[in-house]
PDB file of C-alpha atoms and ligand atoms in Angstrom:
ATOM      1  CA  MET A   1       0.089-112.564 -50.826  1.00 97.00           C
ATOM      2  CA  ILE A   2      -0.473-108.857 -50.727  1.00 98.00           C
ATOM      3  CA  LEU A   3       2.819-106.960 -51.180  1.00 98.00           C
ATOM      4  CA  PRO A   4       3.454-103.399 -50.009  1.00 98.00           C
ATOM      5  CA  ILE A   5       3.269-100.860 -52.824  1.00 98.00           C
ATOM      6  CA  VAL A   6       6.265 -98.585 -53.093  1.00 98.00           C
ATOM      7  CA  ALA A   7       5.476 -94.937 -52.705  1.00 98.00           C
ATOM      8  CA  TYR A   8       6.564 -91.896 -54.707  1.00 98.00           C
ATOM      9  CA  GLY A   9      10.155 -90.946 -53.965  1.00 98.00           C
ATOM     10  CA  ASP A  10      11.587 -94.498 -53.852  1.00 98.00           C
ATOM     11  CA  PRO A  11      14.495 -94.802 -56.281  1.00 98.00           C
ATOM     12  CA  VAL A  12      13.213 -98.126 -57.613  1.00 98.00           C
ATOM     13  CA  LEU A  13      10.419 -96.219 -59.401  1.00 98.00           C
ATOM     14  CA  ARG A  14      13.094 -94.287 -61.308  1.00 98.00           C
ATOM     15  CA  LYS A  15      15.082 -97.244 -62.628  1.00 98.00           C
ATOM     16  CA  LYS A  16      14.874 -98.436 -66.219  1.00 98.00           C
ATOM     17  CA  ALA A  17      13.730-101.981 -65.539  1.00 98.00           C
ATOM     18  CA  VAL A  18      15.572-104.989 -67.036  1.00 98.00           C
ATOM     19  CA  GLU A  19      14.230-107.877 -69.105  1.00 98.00           C
ATOM     20  CA  ILE A  20      13.656-111.244 -67.489  1.00 98.00           C
ATOM     21  CA  SER A  21      13.892-114.788 -68.800  1.00 97.00           C
ATOM     22  CA  LYS A  22      11.438-117.591 -68.265  1.00 94.00           C
ATOM     23  CA  ASP A  23      13.726-118.966 -65.586  1.00 96.00           C
ATOM     24  CA  TYR A  24      13.106-115.917 -63.374  1.00 97.00           C
ATOM     25  CA  PRO A  25      12.726-117.409 -59.866  1.00 97.00           C
ATOM     26  CA  GLU A  26       9.118-118.047 -58.723  1.00 97.00           C
ATOM     27  CA  LEU A  27       7.664-116.015 -61.549  1.00 98.00           C
ATOM     28  CA  LYS A  28       4.254-117.541 -61.244  1.00 97.00           C
ATOM     29  CA  THR A  29       4.017-116.743 -57.561  1.00 98.00           C
ATOM     30  CA  LEU A  30       5.249-113.219 -58.231  1.00 98.00           C
ATOM     31  CA  ILE A  31       2.544-112.647 -60.865  1.00 98.00           C
ATOM     32  CA  ASP A  32      -0.162-114.079 -58.551  1.00 98.00           C
ATOM     33  CA  ASN A  33       1.024-111.773 -55.808  1.00 98.00           C
ATOM     34  CA  MET A  34       0.926-108.789 -58.163  1.00 98.00           C
ATOM     35  CA  TRP A  35      -2.685-109.550 -59.106  1.00 98.00           C
ATOM     36  CA  GLU A  36      -3.668-109.874 -55.476  1.00 98.00           C
ATOM     37  CA  THR A  37      -1.863-106.664 -54.562  1.00 98.00           C
ATOM     38  CA  MET A  38      -3.459-104.744 -57.458  1.00 98.00           C
ATOM     39  CA  TYR A  39      -7.038-105.932 -56.740  1.00 97.00           C
ATOM     40  CA  ASN A  40      -6.621-105.263 -53.043  1.00 98.00           C
ATOM     41  CA  ALA A  41      -5.747-101.638 -53.891  1.00 98.00           C
ATOM     42  CA  SER A  42      -8.556-101.391 -56.496  1.00 96.00           C
ATOM     43  CA  GLY A  43      -6.063-100.691 -59.286  1.00 97.00           C
ATOM     44  CA  VAL A  44      -6.382-101.419 -63.012  1.00 97.00           C
ATOM     45  CA  GLY A  45      -2.666-101.951 -63.472  1.00 98.00           C
ATOM     46  CA  LEU A  46       0.466-102.657 -61.472  1.00 98.00           C
ATOM     47  CA  ALA A  47       4.105-102.712 -62.553  1.00 98.00           C
ATOM     48  CA  ALA A  48       6.889-104.684 -60.860  1.00 98.00           C
ATOM     49  CA  PRO A  49       8.874-101.560 -59.802  1.00 98.00           C
ATOM     50  CA  GLN A  50       5.840-100.630 -57.714  1.00 98.00           C
ATOM     51  CA  ILE A  51       6.466-103.682 -55.551  1.00 98.00           C
ATOM     52  CA  GLY A  52      10.182-102.982 -55.481  1.00 98.00           C
ATOM     53  CA  LEU A  53      11.433-104.990 -58.449  1.00 98.00           C
ATOM     54  CA  ALA A  54      13.073-103.190 -61.394  1.00 98.00           C
ATOM     55  CA  ILE A  55      12.079-105.861 -63.921  1.00 98.00           C
ATOM     56  CA  ARG A  56      10.011-105.489 -67.139  1.00 98.00           C
ATOM     57  CA  LEU A  57       6.781-106.979 -65.896  1.00 98.00           C
ATOM     58  CA  PHE A  58       3.346-105.414 -65.461  1.00 98.00           C
ATOM     59  CA  VAL A  59      -0.237-106.597 -65.160  1.00 98.00           C
ATOM     60  CA  VAL A  60      -3.403-104.929 -66.412  1.00 98.00           C
ATOM     61  CA  ASP A  61      -7.095-105.586 -65.763  1.00 97.00           C
ATOM     62  CA  THR A  62      -9.346-102.809 -67.074  1.00 95.00           C
ATOM     63  CA  THR A  63     -12.608-104.474 -66.003  1.00 93.00           C
ATOM     64  CA  PRO A  64     -13.407-101.714 -63.429  1.00 91.00           C
ATOM     65  CA  PHE A  65     -13.370 -99.139 -66.245  1.00 88.00           C
ATOM     66  CA  SER A  66     -15.952-101.071 -68.283  1.00 89.00           C
ATOM     67  CA  ASP A  67     -19.067 -99.783 -66.488  1.00 86.00           C
ATOM     68  CA  ASP A  68     -18.378 -96.159 -67.489  1.00 84.00           C
ATOM     69  CA  ASP A  69     -21.648 -94.895 -69.021  1.00 85.00           C
ATOM     70  CA  GLU A  70     -19.830 -92.494 -71.303  1.00 85.00           C
ATOM     71  CA  LEU A  71     -18.261 -95.365 -73.265  1.00 86.00           C
ATOM     72  CA  THR A  72     -19.879 -97.075 -76.200  1.00 88.00           C
ATOM     73  CA  GLU A  73     -21.058-100.662 -75.749  1.00 89.00           C
ATOM     74  CA  GLU A  74     -18.184-101.814 -77.905  1.00 87.00           C
ATOM     75  CA  GLU A  75     -15.650 -99.992 -75.724  1.00 87.00           C
ATOM     76  CA  GLN A  76     -17.258-101.407 -72.565  1.00 90.00           C
ATOM     77  CA  GLN A  77     -16.998-104.924 -73.956  1.00 90.00           C
ATOM     78  CA  GLN A  78     -13.360-104.408 -74.880  1.00 89.00           C
ATOM     79  CA  LEU A  79     -12.462-103.253 -71.365  1.00 92.00           C
ATOM     80  CA  LYS A  80     -14.457-105.903 -69.593  1.00 92.00           C
ATOM     81  CA  GLY A  81     -12.326-108.885 -68.785  1.00 86.00           C
ATOM     82  CA  PHE A  82      -9.208-107.448 -70.380  1.00 95.00           C
ATOM     83  CA  LYS A  83      -6.704-109.119 -68.082  1.00 97.00           C
ATOM     84  CA  LYS A  84      -3.140-109.546 -69.287  1.00 98.00           C
ATOM     85  CA  VAL A  85       0.415-109.998 -68.076  1.00 98.00           C
ATOM     86  CA  PHE A  86       3.056-108.068 -70.048  1.00 98.00           C
ATOM     87  CA  ILE A  87       6.628-109.305 -69.838  1.00 98.00           C
ATOM     88  CA  ASN A  88       9.566-107.621 -71.552  1.00 98.00           C
ATOM     89  CA  ALA A  89       7.208-105.231 -73.288  1.00 98.00           C
ATOM     90  CA  LYS A  90       8.384-102.744 -75.837  1.00 98.00           C
ATOM     91  CA  ILE A  91       6.129-100.102 -77.340  1.00 98.00           C
ATOM     92  CA  GLU A  92       6.970-100.139 -81.027  1.00 98.00           C
ATOM     93  CA  GLU A  93       4.812 -97.244 -82.114  1.00 98.00           C
ATOM     94  CA  GLU A  94       2.457 -94.611 -80.727  1.00 98.00           C
ATOM     95  CA  GLN A  95       0.072 -92.864 -83.091  1.00 98.00           C
ATOM     96  CA  GLY A  96      -2.649 -90.270 -83.345  1.00 98.00           C
ATOM     97  CA  GLU A  97      -3.560 -86.923 -81.878  1.00 98.00           C
ATOM     98  CA  GLU A  98      -2.875 -86.704 -78.116  1.00 98.00           C
ATOM     99  CA  TRP A  99      -5.922 -86.866 -75.838  1.00 97.00           C
ATOM    100  CA  THR A 100      -6.363 -86.058 -72.190  1.00 97.00           C
ATOM    101  CA  PHE A 101      -7.360 -88.452 -69.441  1.00 96.00           C
ATOM    102  CA  ASN A 102      -7.391 -87.989 -65.680  1.00 96.00           C
ATOM    103  CA  GLU A 103      -4.775 -90.435 -64.380  1.00 97.00           C
ATOM    104  CA  GLY A 104      -3.913 -91.721 -60.956  1.00 97.00           C
ATOM    105  CA  CYS A 105      -1.295 -94.170 -59.668  1.00 98.00           C
ATOM    106  CA  LEU A 106      -1.180 -96.585 -56.721  1.00 98.00           C
ATOM    107  CA  SER A 107       2.299 -95.241 -55.843  1.00 98.00           C
ATOM    108  CA  ILE A 108       0.957 -91.675 -55.735  1.00 98.00           C
ATOM    109  CA  PRO A 109      -2.254 -91.981 -53.676  1.00 98.00           C
ATOM    110  CA  ASP A 110      -4.873 -89.217 -53.711  1.00 96.00           C
ATOM    111  CA  ILE A 111      -3.361 -87.330 -56.623  1.00 98.00           C
ATOM    112  CA  ARG A 112      -5.082 -87.347 -60.011  1.00 97.00           C
ATOM    113  CA  GLU A 113      -4.148 -85.154 -62.925  1.00 98.00           C
ATOM    114  CA  ASP A 114      -4.924 -84.787 -66.570  1.00 97.00           C
ATOM    115  CA  VAL A 115      -2.263 -86.385 -68.768  1.00 98.00           C
ATOM    116  CA  ASP A 116      -1.955 -86.170 -72.554  1.00 98.00           C
ATOM    117  CA  ARG A 117      -1.010 -89.293 -74.471  1.00 98.00           C
ATOM    118  CA  LYS A 118      -1.373 -90.597 -78.028  1.00 98.00           C
ATOM    119  CA  PRO A 119      -4.477 -92.795 -78.472  1.00 97.00           C
ATOM    120  CA  ARG A 120      -3.011 -95.803 -80.263  1.00 98.00           C
ATOM    121  CA  ILE A 121      -0.037 -98.047 -79.535  1.00 98.00           C
ATOM    122  CA  THR A 122       1.613-101.108 -81.023  1.00 98.00           C
ATOM    123  CA  ILE A 123       3.345-103.173 -78.397  1.00 98.00           C
ATOM    124  CA  THR A 124       5.448-106.344 -78.432  1.00 98.00           C
ATOM    125  CA  TYR A 125       5.479-108.411 -75.249  1.00 98.00           C
ATOM    126  CA  SER A 126       5.584-111.924 -73.847  1.00 98.00           C
ATOM    127  CA  ASP A 127       2.713-113.392 -71.872  1.00 98.00           C
ATOM    128  CA  GLU A 128       3.203-115.377 -68.674  1.00 97.00           C
ATOM    129  CA  GLY A 129       3.968-118.494 -70.777  1.00 96.00           C
ATOM    130  CA  PHE A 130       6.653-116.532 -72.641  1.00 97.00           C
ATOM    131  CA  ASN A 131       4.721-116.584 -75.939  1.00 98.00           C
ATOM    132  CA  GLN A 132       5.530-113.396 -77.830  1.00 98.00           C
ATOM    133  CA  HIS A 133       2.747-111.144 -79.162  1.00 98.00           C
ATOM    134  CA  THR A 134       2.583-107.934 -81.126  1.00 98.00           C
ATOM    135  CA  GLU A 135      -0.705-106.139 -80.678  1.00 98.00           C
ATOM    136  CA  THR A 136      -2.274-102.790 -81.308  1.00 98.00           C
ATOM    137  CA  TYR A 137      -4.506-101.113 -78.694  1.00 96.00           C
ATOM    138  CA  ASP A 138      -6.337 -97.849 -78.553  1.00 94.00           C
ATOM    139  CA  GLY A 139      -8.356 -95.650 -76.260  1.00 92.00           C
ATOM    140  CA  LEU A 140      -8.455 -96.513 -72.534  1.00 93.00           C
ATOM    141  CA  LEU A 141      -6.717 -99.860 -73.057  1.00 95.00           C
ATOM    142  CA  ALA A 142      -3.753 -98.091 -74.679  1.00 97.00           C
ATOM    143  CA  ARG A 143      -3.838 -95.503 -71.889  1.00 97.00           C
ATOM    144  CA  VAL A 144      -3.537 -98.029 -69.079  1.00 98.00           C
ATOM    145  CA  ILE A 145      -0.777 -99.933 -70.903  1.00 98.00           C
ATOM    146  CA  GLN A 146       1.138 -96.686 -71.589  1.00 98.00           C
ATOM    147  CA  HIS A 147       0.950 -95.741 -67.916  1.00 98.00           C
ATOM    148  CA  GLU A 148       2.231 -99.149 -66.777  1.00 98.00           C
ATOM    149  CA  TYR A 149       4.847 -99.194 -69.510  1.00 98.00           C
ATOM    150  CA  ASP A 150       6.164 -95.863 -68.236  1.00 98.00           C
ATOM    151  CA  HIS A 151       6.721 -97.513 -64.866  1.00 98.00           C
ATOM    152  CA  ILE A 152       9.131-100.057 -66.338  1.00 98.00           C
ATOM    153  CA  GLU A 153      10.968 -97.146 -68.011  1.00 98.00           C
ATOM    154  CA  GLY A 154      11.249 -95.298 -64.683  1.00 98.00           C
ATOM    155  CA  ILE A 155       8.685 -92.659 -65.637  1.00 98.00           C
ATOM    156  CA  LEU A 156       5.713 -91.512 -63.562  1.00 98.00           C
ATOM    157  CA  PHE A 157       2.599 -89.643 -64.763  1.00 98.00           C
ATOM    158  CA  THR A 158       3.535 -86.601 -62.707  1.00 98.00           C
ATOM    159  CA  ASP A 159       6.649 -86.232 -64.938  1.00 98.00           C
ATOM    160  CA  LYS A 160       4.301 -85.424 -67.832  1.00 97.00           C
ATOM    161  CA  LEU A 161       2.662 -82.388 -66.108  1.00 97.00           C
ATOM    162  CA  SER A 162       3.505 -78.766 -66.726  1.00 97.00           C
ATOM    163  CA  SER A 163       6.285 -77.293 -64.537  1.00 96.00           C
ATOM    164  CA  LEU A 164       3.653 -75.142 -62.846  1.00 97.00           C
ATOM    165  CA  LYS A 165       1.565 -78.172 -61.984  1.00 97.00           C
ATOM    166  CA  LYS A 166       4.672 -79.983 -60.723  1.00 96.00           C
ATOM    167  CA  ARG A 167       5.507 -77.045 -58.448  1.00 97.00           C
ATOM    168  CA  LEU A 168       2.003 -76.959 -57.090  1.00 97.00           C
ATOM    169  CA  LEU A 169       2.099 -80.693 -56.357  1.00 98.00           C
ATOM    170  CA  LYS A 170       5.537 -80.781 -54.757  1.00 97.00           C
ATOM    171  CA  GLY A 171       4.355 -80.430 -51.158  1.00 98.00           C
ATOM    172  CA  ARG A 172       1.848 -83.209 -51.537  1.00 98.00           C
ATOM    173  CA  LEU A 173       4.336 -85.492 -53.222  1.00 98.00           C
ATOM    174  CA  ASP A 174       6.888 -84.851 -50.419  1.00 97.00           C
ATOM    175  CA  LYS A 175       4.204 -85.878 -47.901  1.00 97.00           C
ATOM    176  CA  ILE A 176       3.610 -89.156 -49.771  1.00 98.00           C
ATOM    177  CA  THR A 177       7.372 -89.865 -49.724  1.00 98.00           C
ATOM    178  CA  LYS A 178       7.390 -89.311 -45.954  1.00 97.00           C
ATOM    179  CA  GLY A 179       4.344 -91.477 -45.402  1.00 96.00           C
ATOM    180  CA  LYS A 180       2.231 -88.558 -44.140  1.00 96.00           C
ATOM    181  CA  ILE A 181      -0.867 -89.868 -45.830  1.00 95.00           C
ATOM    182  CA  GLN A 182      -3.754 -92.174 -45.056  1.00 95.00           C
ATOM    183  CA  VAL A 183      -3.996 -95.084 -47.517  1.00 97.00           C
ATOM    184  CA  ASP A 184      -6.260 -98.089 -47.260  1.00 96.00           C
ATOM    185  CA  TYR A 185      -3.734-100.503 -48.765  1.00 98.00           C
ATOM    186  CA  LYS A 186      -0.276-101.536 -47.651  1.00 97.00           C
ATOM    187  CA  MET A 187       2.510 -99.188 -48.757  1.00 98.00           C
ATOM    188  CA  ARG A 188       6.256 -98.785 -48.285  1.00 97.00           C
ATOM    189  CA  PHE A 189       7.357 -95.123 -47.836  1.00 97.00           C
ATOM    190  CA  PRO A 190      10.997 -94.249 -48.593  1.00 95.00           C
ATOM    191  CA  GLN A 191      11.249 -91.572 -45.863  1.00 93.00           C
ATOM    192  CA  LEU A 192       8.845 -92.778 -43.214  1.00 89.00           C
ATOM    193  CA  LYS A 193      10.118 -91.830 -39.746  1.00 80.00           C
ATOM    194  CA  ARG A 194       9.039 -94.368 -37.215  1.00 70.00           C
ATOM    195  CA  GLY A 195       7.761 -93.470 -33.781  1.00 58.00           C
ATOM    196  CA  ARG A 196       6.183 -90.153 -34.678  1.00 50.00           C
TER     197      ARG A 196
HETATM  198 NI1   NI B 201       1.098 -96.067 -61.750  1.00 88.74          NI
END
């Protein structure tokens, strides 16, 4: 089932999400719905707060990034078919010299900005079977995971921009909050006034 994606301005996107146990009700259905919602919106990642749940769960599938001609064959292979569920994730370490990548977010449609992040992360998480893993990722994989991880910490990529950039974007962000935007997937806007 496709779920509405929560838009910028909703308080749920600002909550520090809580851990879940394997008894979380209908977890498998929830994860299936998150995949369906993400693919329907052509995203490479989706975090539970974006569908209104402040729990530490996000999904990532970087396959759409794998046909970028600027990547090496090895990088393309790494991104292709990288499809994972991250539950109760904790980034243990971030390393390296920050690099810039143009990020977007399904909760903030039509806005893309350059964001600086460190290139390498070590993360501990449980998969959908609640098996724990500690893994190190770099490059674009790390980037997507860092972006989704921020969501479960209540952080959005726009928080990482300069104060000038933030000021310049404010009007567009307010419009998103009010639902004054055309989006080709289902969204929930915190300040949408019906019957305009
Ligand atoms: Ni996002």
